[in-house]
mmCIF file of C-alpha atoms and ligand atoms in Angstrom:
data_model
loop_
_atom_site.group_PDB
_atom_site.id
_atom_site.type_symbol
_atom_site.label_atom_id
_atom_site.label_comp_id
_atom_site.label_asym_id
_atom_site.label_seq_id
_atom_site.Cartn_x
_atom_site.Cartn_y
_atom_site.Cartn_z
ATOM 1 C CA MET A 1 4.688 20.257 19.069
ATOM 2 C CA LEU A 2 4.457 20.693 22.353
ATOM 3 C CA ILE A 3 6.453 23.616 24.580
ATOM 4 C CA ARG A 4 6.843 22.823 28.204
ATOM 5 C CA ILE A 5 8.771 25.340 30.238
ATOM 6 C CA LYS A 6 9.063 24.161 34.003
ATOM 7 C CA LYS A 7 9.305 27.356 36.820
ATOM 8 C CA LYS A 8 9.822 26.548 40.145
ATOM 9 C CA SER A 9 6.100 28.124 40.554
ATOM 10 C CA ASP A 10 4.443 25.494 38.622
ATOM 11 C CA VAL A 11 1.241 24.084 39.451
ATOM 12 C CA VAL A 12 0.694 20.906 38.210
ATOM 13 C CA SER A 13 -3.475 19.935 36.718
ATOM 14 C CA SER A 14 -3.929 17.213 39.192
ATOM 15 C CA GLU A 15 -3.209 20.212 42.012
ATOM 16 C CA ILE A 16 -6.068 22.213 40.439
ATOM 17 C CA THR A 17 -9.498 21.837 41.532
ATOM 18 C CA SER A 18 -12.552 21.248 39.844
ATOM 19 C CA PRO A 19 -14.429 24.004 38.573
ATOM 20 C CA SER A 20 -17.288 25.422 40.863
ATOM 21 C CA VAL A 21 -20.241 23.419 40.716
ATOM 22 C CA TYR A 22 -22.549 26.124 42.503
ATOM 23 C CA LEU A 23 -24.945 27.256 39.829
ATOM 24 C CA ASN A 24 -27.283 29.957 40.864
ATOM 25 C CA ARG A 25 -31.259 29.106 40.477
ATOM 26 C CA ARG A 26 -31.634 30.272 36.475
ATOM 27 C CA GLN A 27 -28.245 28.839 35.146
ATOM 28 C CA LEU A 28 -29.464 25.446 37.098
ATOM 29 C CA ILE A 29 -32.873 25.991 34.816
ATOM 30 C CA ALA A 30 -30.847 26.854 32.072
ATOM 31 C CA ALA A 31 -28.041 24.056 31.955
ATOM 32 C CA THR A 32 -30.593 21.451 32.910
ATOM 33 C CA GLY A 33 -32.535 22.606 30.026
ATOM 34 C CA LEU A 34 -29.769 22.170 27.414
ATOM 35 C CA ALA A 35 -27.991 19.467 28.958
ATOM 36 C CA ALA A 36 -31.589 17.624 28.211
ATOM 37 C CA GLY A 37 -31.042 18.698 24.600
ATOM 38 C CA SER A 38 -33.356 21.506 25.091
ATOM 39 C CA MET A 39 -32.817 25.158 23.766
ATOM 40 C CA ALA A 40 -36.323 26.214 24.567
ATOM 41 C CA PHE A 41 -35.107 28.784 27.213
ATOM 42 C CA ALA A 42 -33.460 30.808 24.592
ATOM 43 C CA GLY A 43 -36.243 33.763 23.897
ATOM 44 C CA LYS A 44 -38.515 33.028 26.642
ATOM 45 C CA GLY A 45 -36.671 35.510 29.213
ATOM 46 C CA GLU A 46 -34.688 32.871 30.300
ATOM 47 C CA PRO A 47 -31.406 32.885 28.308
ATOM 48 C CA ALA A 48 -29.960 29.685 26.962
ATOM 49 C CA LEU A 49 -26.679 30.012 29.307
ATOM 50 C CA GLN A 50 -23.894 28.062 28.222
ATOM 51 C CA GLN A 51 -23.075 27.603 32.009
ATOM 52 C CA GLY A 52 -21.424 24.113 32.676
ATOM 53 C CA PRO A 53 -19.565 22.199 33.768
ATOM 54 C CA GLY A 54 -20.929 19.846 31.842
ATOM 55 C CA VAL A 55 -22.829 21.903 29.202
ATOM 56 C CA ASN A 56 -20.514 22.415 26.587
ATOM 57 C CA ALA A 57 -18.682 19.805 25.348
ATOM 58 C CA LYS A 58 -15.806 17.800 26.979
ATOM 59 C CA LEU A 59 -12.510 18.408 25.328
ATOM 60 C CA GLU A 60 -9.829 15.279 24.988
ATOM 61 C CA ASN A 61 -6.562 14.432 24.515
ATOM 62 C CA VAL A 62 -5.413 17.734 25.970
ATOM 63 C CA LYS A 63 -2.026 17.684 27.301
ATOM 64 C CA GLU A 64 -0.463 19.050 30.109
ATOM 65 C CA GLY A 65 0.393 22.195 29.811
ATOM 66 C CA TYR A 66 2.693 25.221 31.000
ATOM 67 C CA SER A 67 0.539 26.935 34.034
ATOM 68 C CA LYS A 68 2.264 29.420 36.144
ATOM 69 C CA LEU A 69 0.391 30.843 39.290
ATOM 70 C CA ALA A 70 1.664 32.306 42.543
ATOM 71 C CA GLN A 71 1.344 30.277 45.599
ATOM 72 C CA ASN A 72 -2.261 30.905 47.178
ATOM 73 C CA ASP A 73 -3.523 32.099 43.090
ATOM 74 C CA PRO A 74 -6.582 29.848 42.708
ATOM 75 C CA MET A 75 -8.861 29.542 39.944
ATOM 76 C CA THR A 76 -12.203 31.518 39.529
ATOM 77 C CA SER A 77 -14.920 29.864 39.357
ATOM 78 C CA TYR A 78 -16.491 28.740 35.811
ATOM 79 C CA GLU A 79 -19.863 30.441 36.799
ATOM 80 C CA ALA A 80 -17.352 34.074 37.355
ATOM 81 C CA ALA A 81 -15.763 33.402 34.290
ATOM 82 C CA ALA A 82 -18.362 32.262 32.040
ATOM 83 C CA SER A 83 -20.950 34.858 33.483
ATOM 84 C CA TYR A 84 -18.937 38.351 33.897
ATOM 85 C CA ASN A 85 -17.291 38.739 30.166
ATOM 86 C CA ASN A 86 -16.292 41.843 27.948
ATOM 87 C CA PHE A 87 -17.743 41.005 24.682
ATOM 88 C CA TYR A 88 -19.244 44.138 23.367
ATOM 89 C CA GLU A 89 -20.787 41.989 20.355
ATOM 90 C CA PHE A 90 -22.895 41.125 22.499
ATOM 91 C CA GLY A 91 -23.963 44.660 24.732
ATOM 92 C CA THR A 92 -21.453 46.734 26.620
ATOM 93 C CA ALA A 93 -22.515 45.455 30.360
ATOM 94 C CA LYS A 94 -20.888 42.121 32.132
ATOM 95 C CA GLU A 95 -23.863 40.357 32.131
ATOM 96 C CA ASP A 96 -24.748 40.825 28.468
ATOM 97 C CA PRO A 97 -22.475 38.277 26.910
ATOM 98 C CA VAL A 98 -23.956 35.661 28.816
ATOM 99 C CA GLU A 99 -27.318 37.006 28.471
ATOM 100 C CA ASN A 100 -27.099 37.412 24.636
ATOM 101 C CA ALA A 101 -24.863 34.797 23.087
ATOM 102 C CA GLY A 102 -27.532 31.985 23.351
ATOM 103 C CA ASN A 103 -28.386 32.266 19.943
ATOM 104 C CA PHE A 104 -24.604 32.647 18.366
ATOM 105 C CA LYS A 105 -23.858 29.232 16.331
ATOM 106 C CA PRO A 106 -20.022 28.555 16.904
ATOM 107 C CA LYS A 107 -20.464 25.483 14.722
ATOM 108 C CA PRO A 108 -19.901 25.035 11.606
ATOM 109 C CA TRP A 109 -16.924 27.440 11.650
ATOM 110 C CA LYS A 110 -14.214 28.183 8.968
ATOM 111 C CA VAL A 111 -10.580 30.190 9.557
ATOM 112 C CA THR A 112 -9.589 32.090 6.878
ATOM 113 C CA VAL A 113 -5.671 32.336 7.031
ATOM 114 C CA ASP A 114 -4.408 35.068 4.226
ATOM 115 C CA GLY A 115 -1.260 37.493 3.899
ATOM 116 C CA LEU A 116 2.065 37.208 3.870
ATOM 117 C CA CYS A 117 2.394 33.347 4.046
ATOM 118 C CA LYS A 118 2.976 29.998 2.191
ATOM 119 C CA LEU A 119 -0.357 28.004 3.689
ATOM 120 C CA SER A 120 -3.507 30.362 3.172
ATOM 121 C CA GLY A 121 -6.832 29.375 2.747
ATOM 122 C CA THR A 122 -10.209 29.142 4.303
ATOM 123 C CA PHE A 123 -10.276 25.584 7.016
ATOM 124 C CA ASP A 124 -13.105 24.011 8.904
ATOM 125 C CA LEU A 125 -12.033 24.819 12.435
ATOM 126 C CA ASP A 126 -11.470 20.836 12.319
ATOM 127 C CA GLU A 127 -9.138 20.887 9.849
ATOM 128 C CA PHE A 128 -7.537 23.994 11.005
ATOM 129 C CA LEU A 129 -7.040 22.435 14.365
ATOM 130 C CA LYS A 130 -5.693 18.972 13.572
ATOM 131 C CA PRO A 131 -2.066 19.280 13.317
ATOM 132 C CA HIS A 132 -1.837 20.965 16.381
ATOM 133 C CA GLN A 133 -1.654 19.613 20.190
ATOM 134 C CA LEU A 134 -4.300 20.680 22.626
ATOM 135 C CA GLU A 135 -2.599 21.861 26.291
ATOM 136 C CA GLU A 136 -4.013 23.012 28.870
ATOM 137 C CA ARG A 137 -2.744 26.567 30.383
ATOM 138 C CA ILE A 138 -3.725 28.551 33.190
ATOM 139 C CA TYR A 139 -3.336 31.827 33.309
ATOM 140 C CA ARG A 140 -4.134 35.006 34.955
ATOM 141 C CA LEU A 141 -6.389 37.542 32.826
ATOM 142 C CA ARG A 142 -5.997 41.121 33.926
ATOM 143 C CA CYS A 143 -8.623 43.455 32.139
ATOM 144 C CA VAL A 144 -7.422 46.736 31.410
ATOM 145 C CA GLU A 145 -10.620 47.825 33.849
ATOM 146 C CA ALA A 146 -8.326 46.567 36.444
ATOM 147 C CA TRP A 147 -10.240 43.202 37.772
ATOM 148 C CA SER A 148 -8.722 39.935 37.052
ATOM 149 C CA MET A 149 -9.574 35.993 37.014
ATOM 150 C CA VAL A 150 -7.188 33.360 36.902
ATOM 151 C CA ILE A 151 -8.641 30.537 34.149
ATOM 152 C CA PRO A 152 -7.412 27.220 33.030
ATOM 153 C CA TRP A 153 -7.831 27.630 29.235
ATOM 154 C CA ILE A 154 -7.336 24.669 26.529
ATOM 155 C CA GLY A 155 -5.775 25.539 23.636
ATOM 156 C CA ILE A 156 -2.957 25.561 20.872
ATOM 157 C CA SER A 157 0.258 27.279 20.529
ATOM 158 C CA LEU A 158 0.153 30.129 18.242
ATOM 159 C CA ALA A 159 3.906 30.092 17.106
ATOM 160 C CA ASP A 160 3.063 26.137 15.780
ATOM 161 C CA VAL A 161 0.063 27.722 14.010
ATOM 162 C CA VAL A 162 2.809 30.495 12.321
ATOM 163 C CA LYS A 163 5.148 28.019 11.929
ATOM 164 C CA ARG A 164 2.341 25.935 9.507
ATOM 165 C CA HIS A 165 1.693 28.329 7.604
ATOM 166 C CA GLU A 166 5.015 29.612 6.655
ATOM 167 C CA PRO A 167 5.124 33.529 6.809
ATOM 168 C CA SER A 168 7.297 35.335 4.268
ATOM 169 C CA GLY A 169 10.200 37.384 5.843
ATOM 170 C CA ASP A 170 8.057 40.440 5.413
ATOM 171 C CA ALA A 171 5.738 39.204 7.837
ATOM 172 C CA LYS A 172 6.292 41.156 10.709
ATOM 173 C CA PHE A 173 2.582 41.182 12.008
ATOM 174 C CA ILE A 174 -0.541 38.849 12.852
ATOM 175 C CA ARG A 175 -3.634 40.317 12.512
ATOM 176 C CA PHE A 176 -7.108 38.928 13.914
ATOM 177 C CA GLU A 177 -10.593 39.464 12.775
ATOM 178 C CA THR A 178 -13.504 38.563 14.671
ATOM 179 C CA ILE A 179 -16.664 37.203 13.027
ATOM 180 C CA VAL A 180 -19.569 40.074 12.096
ATOM 181 C CA ARG A 181 -22.649 38.694 12.354
ATOM 182 C CA PRO A 182 -25.418 41.133 13.649
ATOM 183 C CA GLU A 183 -28.116 38.665 13.428
ATOM 184 C CA GLU A 184 -26.800 36.737 15.908
ATOM 185 C CA MET A 185 -24.555 39.623 17.647
ATOM 186 C CA PRO A 186 -27.096 42.278 19.012
ATOM 187 C CA GLY A 187 -24.364 44.690 19.419
ATOM 188 C CA GLN A 188 -23.096 44.818 16.090
ATOM 189 C CA ARG A 189 -26.061 46.597 15.364
ATOM 190 C CA SER A 190 -24.871 49.616 16.460
ATOM 191 C CA ARG A 191 -21.812 51.000 15.123
ATOM 192 C CA PHE A 192 -21.871 53.668 17.886
ATOM 193 C CA ILE A 193 -20.310 50.929 20.160
ATOM 194 C CA LEU A 194 -17.163 49.738 18.768
ATOM 195 C CA PRO A 195 -15.786 50.075 14.938
ATOM 196 C CA TRP A 196 -16.887 46.074 13.884
ATOM 197 C CA PRO A 197 -15.481 43.976 13.063
ATOM 198 C CA TYR A 198 -13.223 43.564 16.336
ATOM 199 C CA VAL A 199 -9.371 43.429 15.415
ATOM 200 C CA GLU A 200 -6.221 42.741 17.285
ATOM 201 C CA GLY A 201 -2.562 42.175 16.399
ATOM 202 C CA LEU A 202 0.532 40.800 17.412
ATOM 203 C CA ARG A 203 4.320 41.382 16.383
ATOM 204 C CA MET A 204 5.748 38.424 15.208
ATOM 205 C CA ASP A 205 8.011 37.350 17.925
ATOM 206 C CA GLU A 206 4.900 38.271 20.200
ATOM 207 C CA ALA A 207 3.059 35.634 18.354
ATOM 208 C CA MET A 208 5.984 32.670 18.400
ATOM 209 C CA ASN A 209 6.596 33.416 22.083
ATOM 210 C CA PRO A 210 5.346 30.015 23.974
ATOM 211 C CA LEU A 211 2.527 32.092 26.476
ATOM 212 C CA SER A 212 0.775 32.637 23.186
ATOM 213 C CA ILE A 213 -2.333 30.415 22.464
ATOM 214 C CA LEU A 214 -5.251 30.207 19.987
ATOM 215 C CA ALA A 215 -7.988 28.753 23.153
ATOM 216 C CA VAL A 216 -10.421 26.572 21.982
ATOM 217 C CA GLY A 217 -11.669 25.463 25.124
ATOM 218 C CA MET A 218 -11.626 26.348 29.130
ATOM 219 C CA TYR A 219 -12.239 24.173 32.826
ATOM 220 C CA GLY A 220 -11.787 20.895 30.256
ATOM 221 C CA GLU A 221 -14.934 21.961 27.643
ATOM 222 C CA THR A 222 -14.832 23.660 24.459
ATOM 223 C CA LEU A 223 -15.193 27.592 25.173
ATOM 224 C CA PRO A 224 -18.680 29.202 25.905
ATOM 225 C CA ASN A 225 -20.007 31.288 23.420
ATOM 226 C CA GLN A 226 -19.695 35.002 25.984
ATOM 227 C CA ASN A 227 -16.114 33.481 26.059
ATOM 228 C CA GLY A 228 -15.269 33.706 22.585
ATOM 229 C CA ALA A 229 -16.589 30.561 20.979
ATOM 230 C CA PRO A 230 -14.437 28.835 19.453
ATOM 231 C CA LEU A 231 -11.501 30.609 18.893
ATOM 232 C CA ARG A 232 -9.960 32.975 20.795
ATOM 233 C CA LEU A 233 -6.591 34.552 21.277
ATOM 234 C CA MET A 234 -4.933 34.074 24.846
ATOM 235 C CA THR A 235 -1.542 36.303 25.570
ATOM 236 C CA PRO A 236 -1.289 36.393 29.106
ATOM 237 C CA TRP A 237 1.068 38.978 29.866
ATOM 238 C CA LYS A 238 -1.054 41.874 28.183
ATOM 239 C CA TYR A 239 -4.600 43.298 29.219
ATOM 240 C CA GLY A 240 -7.499 41.075 28.406
ATOM 241 C CA PHE A 241 -8.273 43.145 25.476
ATOM 242 C CA LYS A 242 -5.945 41.988 23.429
ATOM 243 C CA ASN A 243 -7.670 38.480 23.062
ATOM 244 C CA VAL A 244 -9.648 39.042 20.558
ATOM 245 C CA LYS A 245 -12.752 36.610 20.111
ATOM 246 C CA SER A 246 -14.983 33.895 17.984
ATOM 247 C CA ILE A 247 -11.937 35.025 15.373
ATOM 248 C CA VAL A 248 -12.544 34.028 11.736
ATOM 249 C CA ARG A 249 -9.561 35.457 10.070
ATOM 250 C CA ILE A 250 -5.841 35.657 10.658
ATOM 251 C CA SER A 251 -3.739 37.613 8.370
ATOM 252 C CA PHE A 252 0.199 37.632 8.155
ATOM 253 C CA VAL A 253 0.966 41.621 7.228
ATOM 254 C CA ASP A 254 4.238 43.638 6.876
ATOM 255 C CA LYS A 255 2.547 46.943 9.000
ATOM 256 C CA GLN A 256 1.596 47.226 12.361
ATOM 257 C CA PRO A 257 -2.271 46.895 12.259
ATOM 258 C CA LYS A 258 -4.757 48.810 13.417
ATOM 259 C CA ASN A 259 -6.514 46.998 16.578
ATOM 260 C CA THR A 260 -9.826 48.455 17.902
ATOM 261 C CA TRP A 261 -9.444 49.507 20.969
ATOM 262 C CA ASN A 262 -6.698 51.670 19.753
ATOM 263 C CA GLU A 263 -8.670 53.067 16.581
ATOM 264 C CA ALA A 264 -11.670 53.976 19.029
ATOM 265 C CA THR A 265 -9.739 55.666 22.129
ATOM 266 C CA PRO A 266 -6.010 56.123 20.584
ATOM 267 C CA HIS A 267 -4.914 58.289 24.468
ATOM 268 C CA GLU A 268 -5.967 55.621 26.231
ATOM 269 C CA TYR A 269 -5.544 52.510 24.539
ATOM 270 C CA GLY A 270 -2.618 51.957 22.180
ATOM 271 C CA PHE A 271 -0.932 48.383 20.632
ATOM 272 C CA TYR A 272 1.077 46.629 22.916
ATOM 273 C CA ALA A 273 -0.821 46.583 25.831
ATOM 274 C CA ASN A 274 1.525 45.128 27.833
ATOM 275 C CA VAL A 275 0.074 44.710 31.405
ATOM 276 C CA ASN A 276 2.443 47.208 33.497
ATOM 277 C CA PRO A 277 1.488 48.527 36.926
ATOM 278 C CA THR A 278 4.017 51.832 36.388
ATOM 279 C CA VAL A 279 1.463 53.330 33.233
ATOM 280 C CA ASP A 280 -1.687 54.154 34.561
ATOM 281 C CA HIS A 281 -4.788 54.861 32.201
ATOM 282 C CA PRO A 282 -5.308 57.954 32.176
ATOM 283 C CA ARG A 283 -8.522 57.890 33.946
ATOM 284 C CA TRP A 284 -7.407 55.358 36.595
ATOM 285 C CA SER A 285 -4.272 53.481 38.433
ATOM 286 C CA GLN A 286 -3.209 50.391 36.984
ATOM 287 C CA ALA A 287 -1.341 49.382 40.112
ATOM 288 C CA LYS A 288 -3.858 47.512 41.587
ATOM 289 C CA GLU A 289 -6.258 45.249 40.097
ATOM 290 C CA ARG A 290 -9.285 43.262 41.836
ATOM 291 C CA ARG A 291 -9.434 39.835 41.742
ATOM 292 C CA ILE A 292 -13.047 38.201 40.979
ATOM 293 C CA GLY A 293 -14.331 36.295 44.167
ATOM 294 C CA ASP A 294 -11.909 38.498 46.432
ATOM 295 C CA PHE A 295 -12.771 41.798 48.282
ATOM 296 C CA LEU A 296 -9.345 43.242 49.051
ATOM 297 C CA LYS A 297 -7.423 44.919 46.063
ATOM 298 C CA ARG A 298 -3.868 42.922 45.323
ATOM 299 C CA ASP A 299 -0.853 44.762 43.744
ATOM 300 C CA THR A 300 -0.522 44.031 39.923
ATOM 301 C CA LEU A 301 2.129 42.416 38.856
ATOM 302 C CA MET A 302 4.379 43.850 35.878
ATOM 303 C CA PHE A 303 3.153 41.703 32.384
ATOM 304 C CA ASN A 304 0.742 40.320 34.692
ATOM 305 C CA GLY A 305 3.868 37.934 36.091
ATOM 306 C CA TYR A 306 5.181 36.638 33.060
ATOM 307 C CA GLU A 307 7.904 39.181 33.219
ATOM 308 C CA GLU A 308 10.520 36.060 32.818
ATOM 309 C CA GLU A 309 8.853 34.756 29.988
ATOM 310 C CA VAL A 310 8.092 38.193 27.912
ATOM 311 C CA ALA A 311 10.358 41.066 28.866
ATOM 312 C CA SER A 312 13.366 40.290 26.509
ATOM 313 C CA LEU A 313 10.622 41.022 23.789
ATOM 314 C CA TYR A 314 10.648 44.554 25.116
ATOM 315 C CA ALA A 315 14.277 45.318 25.695
ATOM 316 C CA GLY A 316 14.768 48.646 24.802
ATOM 317 C CA MET A 317 11.918 50.136 24.334
ATOM 318 C CA ASP A 318 10.243 52.728 26.358
ATOM 319 C CA LEU A 319 6.597 51.219 27.747
ATOM 320 C CA LYS A 320 5.467 54.303 28.676
ATOM 321 C CA LYS A 321 5.311 55.093 25.187
ATOM 322 C CA HIS A 322 4.495 51.837 23.667
ATOM 323 C CA TYR A 323 1.168 51.234 26.258
HETATM 324 N N1 LIG B 1 -14.714 40.071 19.704
HETATM 325 C C1 LIG B 1 -14.077 40.654 20.840
HETATM 326 N N2 LIG B 1 -12.988 40.399 21.440
HETATM 327 C C2 LIG B 1 -12.831 41.202 22.744
HETATM 328 C C3 LIG B 1 -13.948 42.020 23.502
HETATM 329 C C4 LIG B 1 -14.477 42.330 22.641
HETATM 330 O O1 LIG B 1 -15.695 43.248 23.249
HETATM 331 N N3 LIG B 1 -14.939 41.641 21.729
HETATM 332 N N4 LIG B 1 -13.269 42.283 25.010
HETATM 333 C C5 LIG B 1 -11.867 41.749 25.353
HETATM 334 C C6 LIG B 1 -11.681 42.113 26.948
HETATM 335 S S1 LIG B 1 -11.840 43.767 27.318
HETATM 336 C C7 LIG B 1 -11.728 41.552 27.857
HETATM 337 S S2 LIG B 1 -11.280 41.752 29.568
HETATM 338 C C8 LIG B 1 -11.231 39.792 27.501
HETATM 339 C C9 LIG B 1 -12.336 38.845 28.356
HETATM 340 O O2 LIG B 1 -12.706 37.602 27.796
HETATM 341 P P1 LIG B 1 -13.286 36.900 28.753
HETATM 342 O O3 LIG B 1 -14.554 37.352 28.762
HETATM 343 O O4 LIG B 1 -13.220 35.469 27.980
HETATM 344 O O5 LIG B 1 -13.059 36.994 30.279
HETATM 345 O O6 LIG B 1 -11.979 39.620 25.984
HETATM 346 C C10 LIG B 1 -11.540 40.375 24.886
HETATM 347 N N5 LIG B 1 -11.603 40.114 23.923
HETATM 348 MO MO1 LIG B 2 -11.413 43.790 29.151
#
């Protein structure tokens, strides 16, 4: 089922410029190597960069989906979106994921759906995705660190996934878990970085909101490893850390799940993590952000600009308390 919401500020796919084809020398070498079917650059000083466009598989049968961009809010280049990442399983520096994720194997992949639902089980990714329509969604991504991007994701509606697996009335939250594979994810060899696995959660009504998707691709192609291949969450009104990558388990639960960053530093990161320019991080202001590629900072928008779509979910809640 395709949910389409048309708003005056929508931009249709045909108006979107193609991803930047600029690649630096190292990326060009890696991309060429990969395109020729060679993984020879892995482990030889040149990381096997999963850089596109054209390196990852092109996704077919993608519907033009909901996209809400302010005018003059252009897309981030593919190069930036695929090389400036947070994915602590591969290291804590922004360039670590692209450099260390080359040996990660997102295929074959299985997803377990369990907990309070009728259709539970472990599914091959293809089987899990098959009943659903792929859609393109161009969303702003606002990291809690006060930088942002605009990325064209391809994914499936999370609400459709929920409906298909038929949660019981007791299921109030969904919990998502990232894969644990320390042999392929060097960051996971240290438990001082974060407690593994990385876990995130949503309240059921947040999961059912039409903006929530499970992404399998970006810029027309399957996700690069560093962006959370092969399956990651995307909730554009929340800080980036909610958008858990490389998901292997989806559980329907009755209690609010403990999410990783809240466990790690509860006074800094909560469960809701809604983008809110009026609630500062204890160590910095959230009023402004730097769009990657821009020089000047811009104002951060309430709910990252998706207030119309999601504000009603939090009616009556004190957002200073539920940060
Ligand atoms: N498993 C896992 N998921 C994760 C993270 C992480 O470290 N591990 N980082 C989060 C943070 S802080 C952000 S901002 C986004 C970044 O997504 P991107 O690299 O695709 O832009 O992923 C989120 N998902
Ligand atoms: Mo983030």
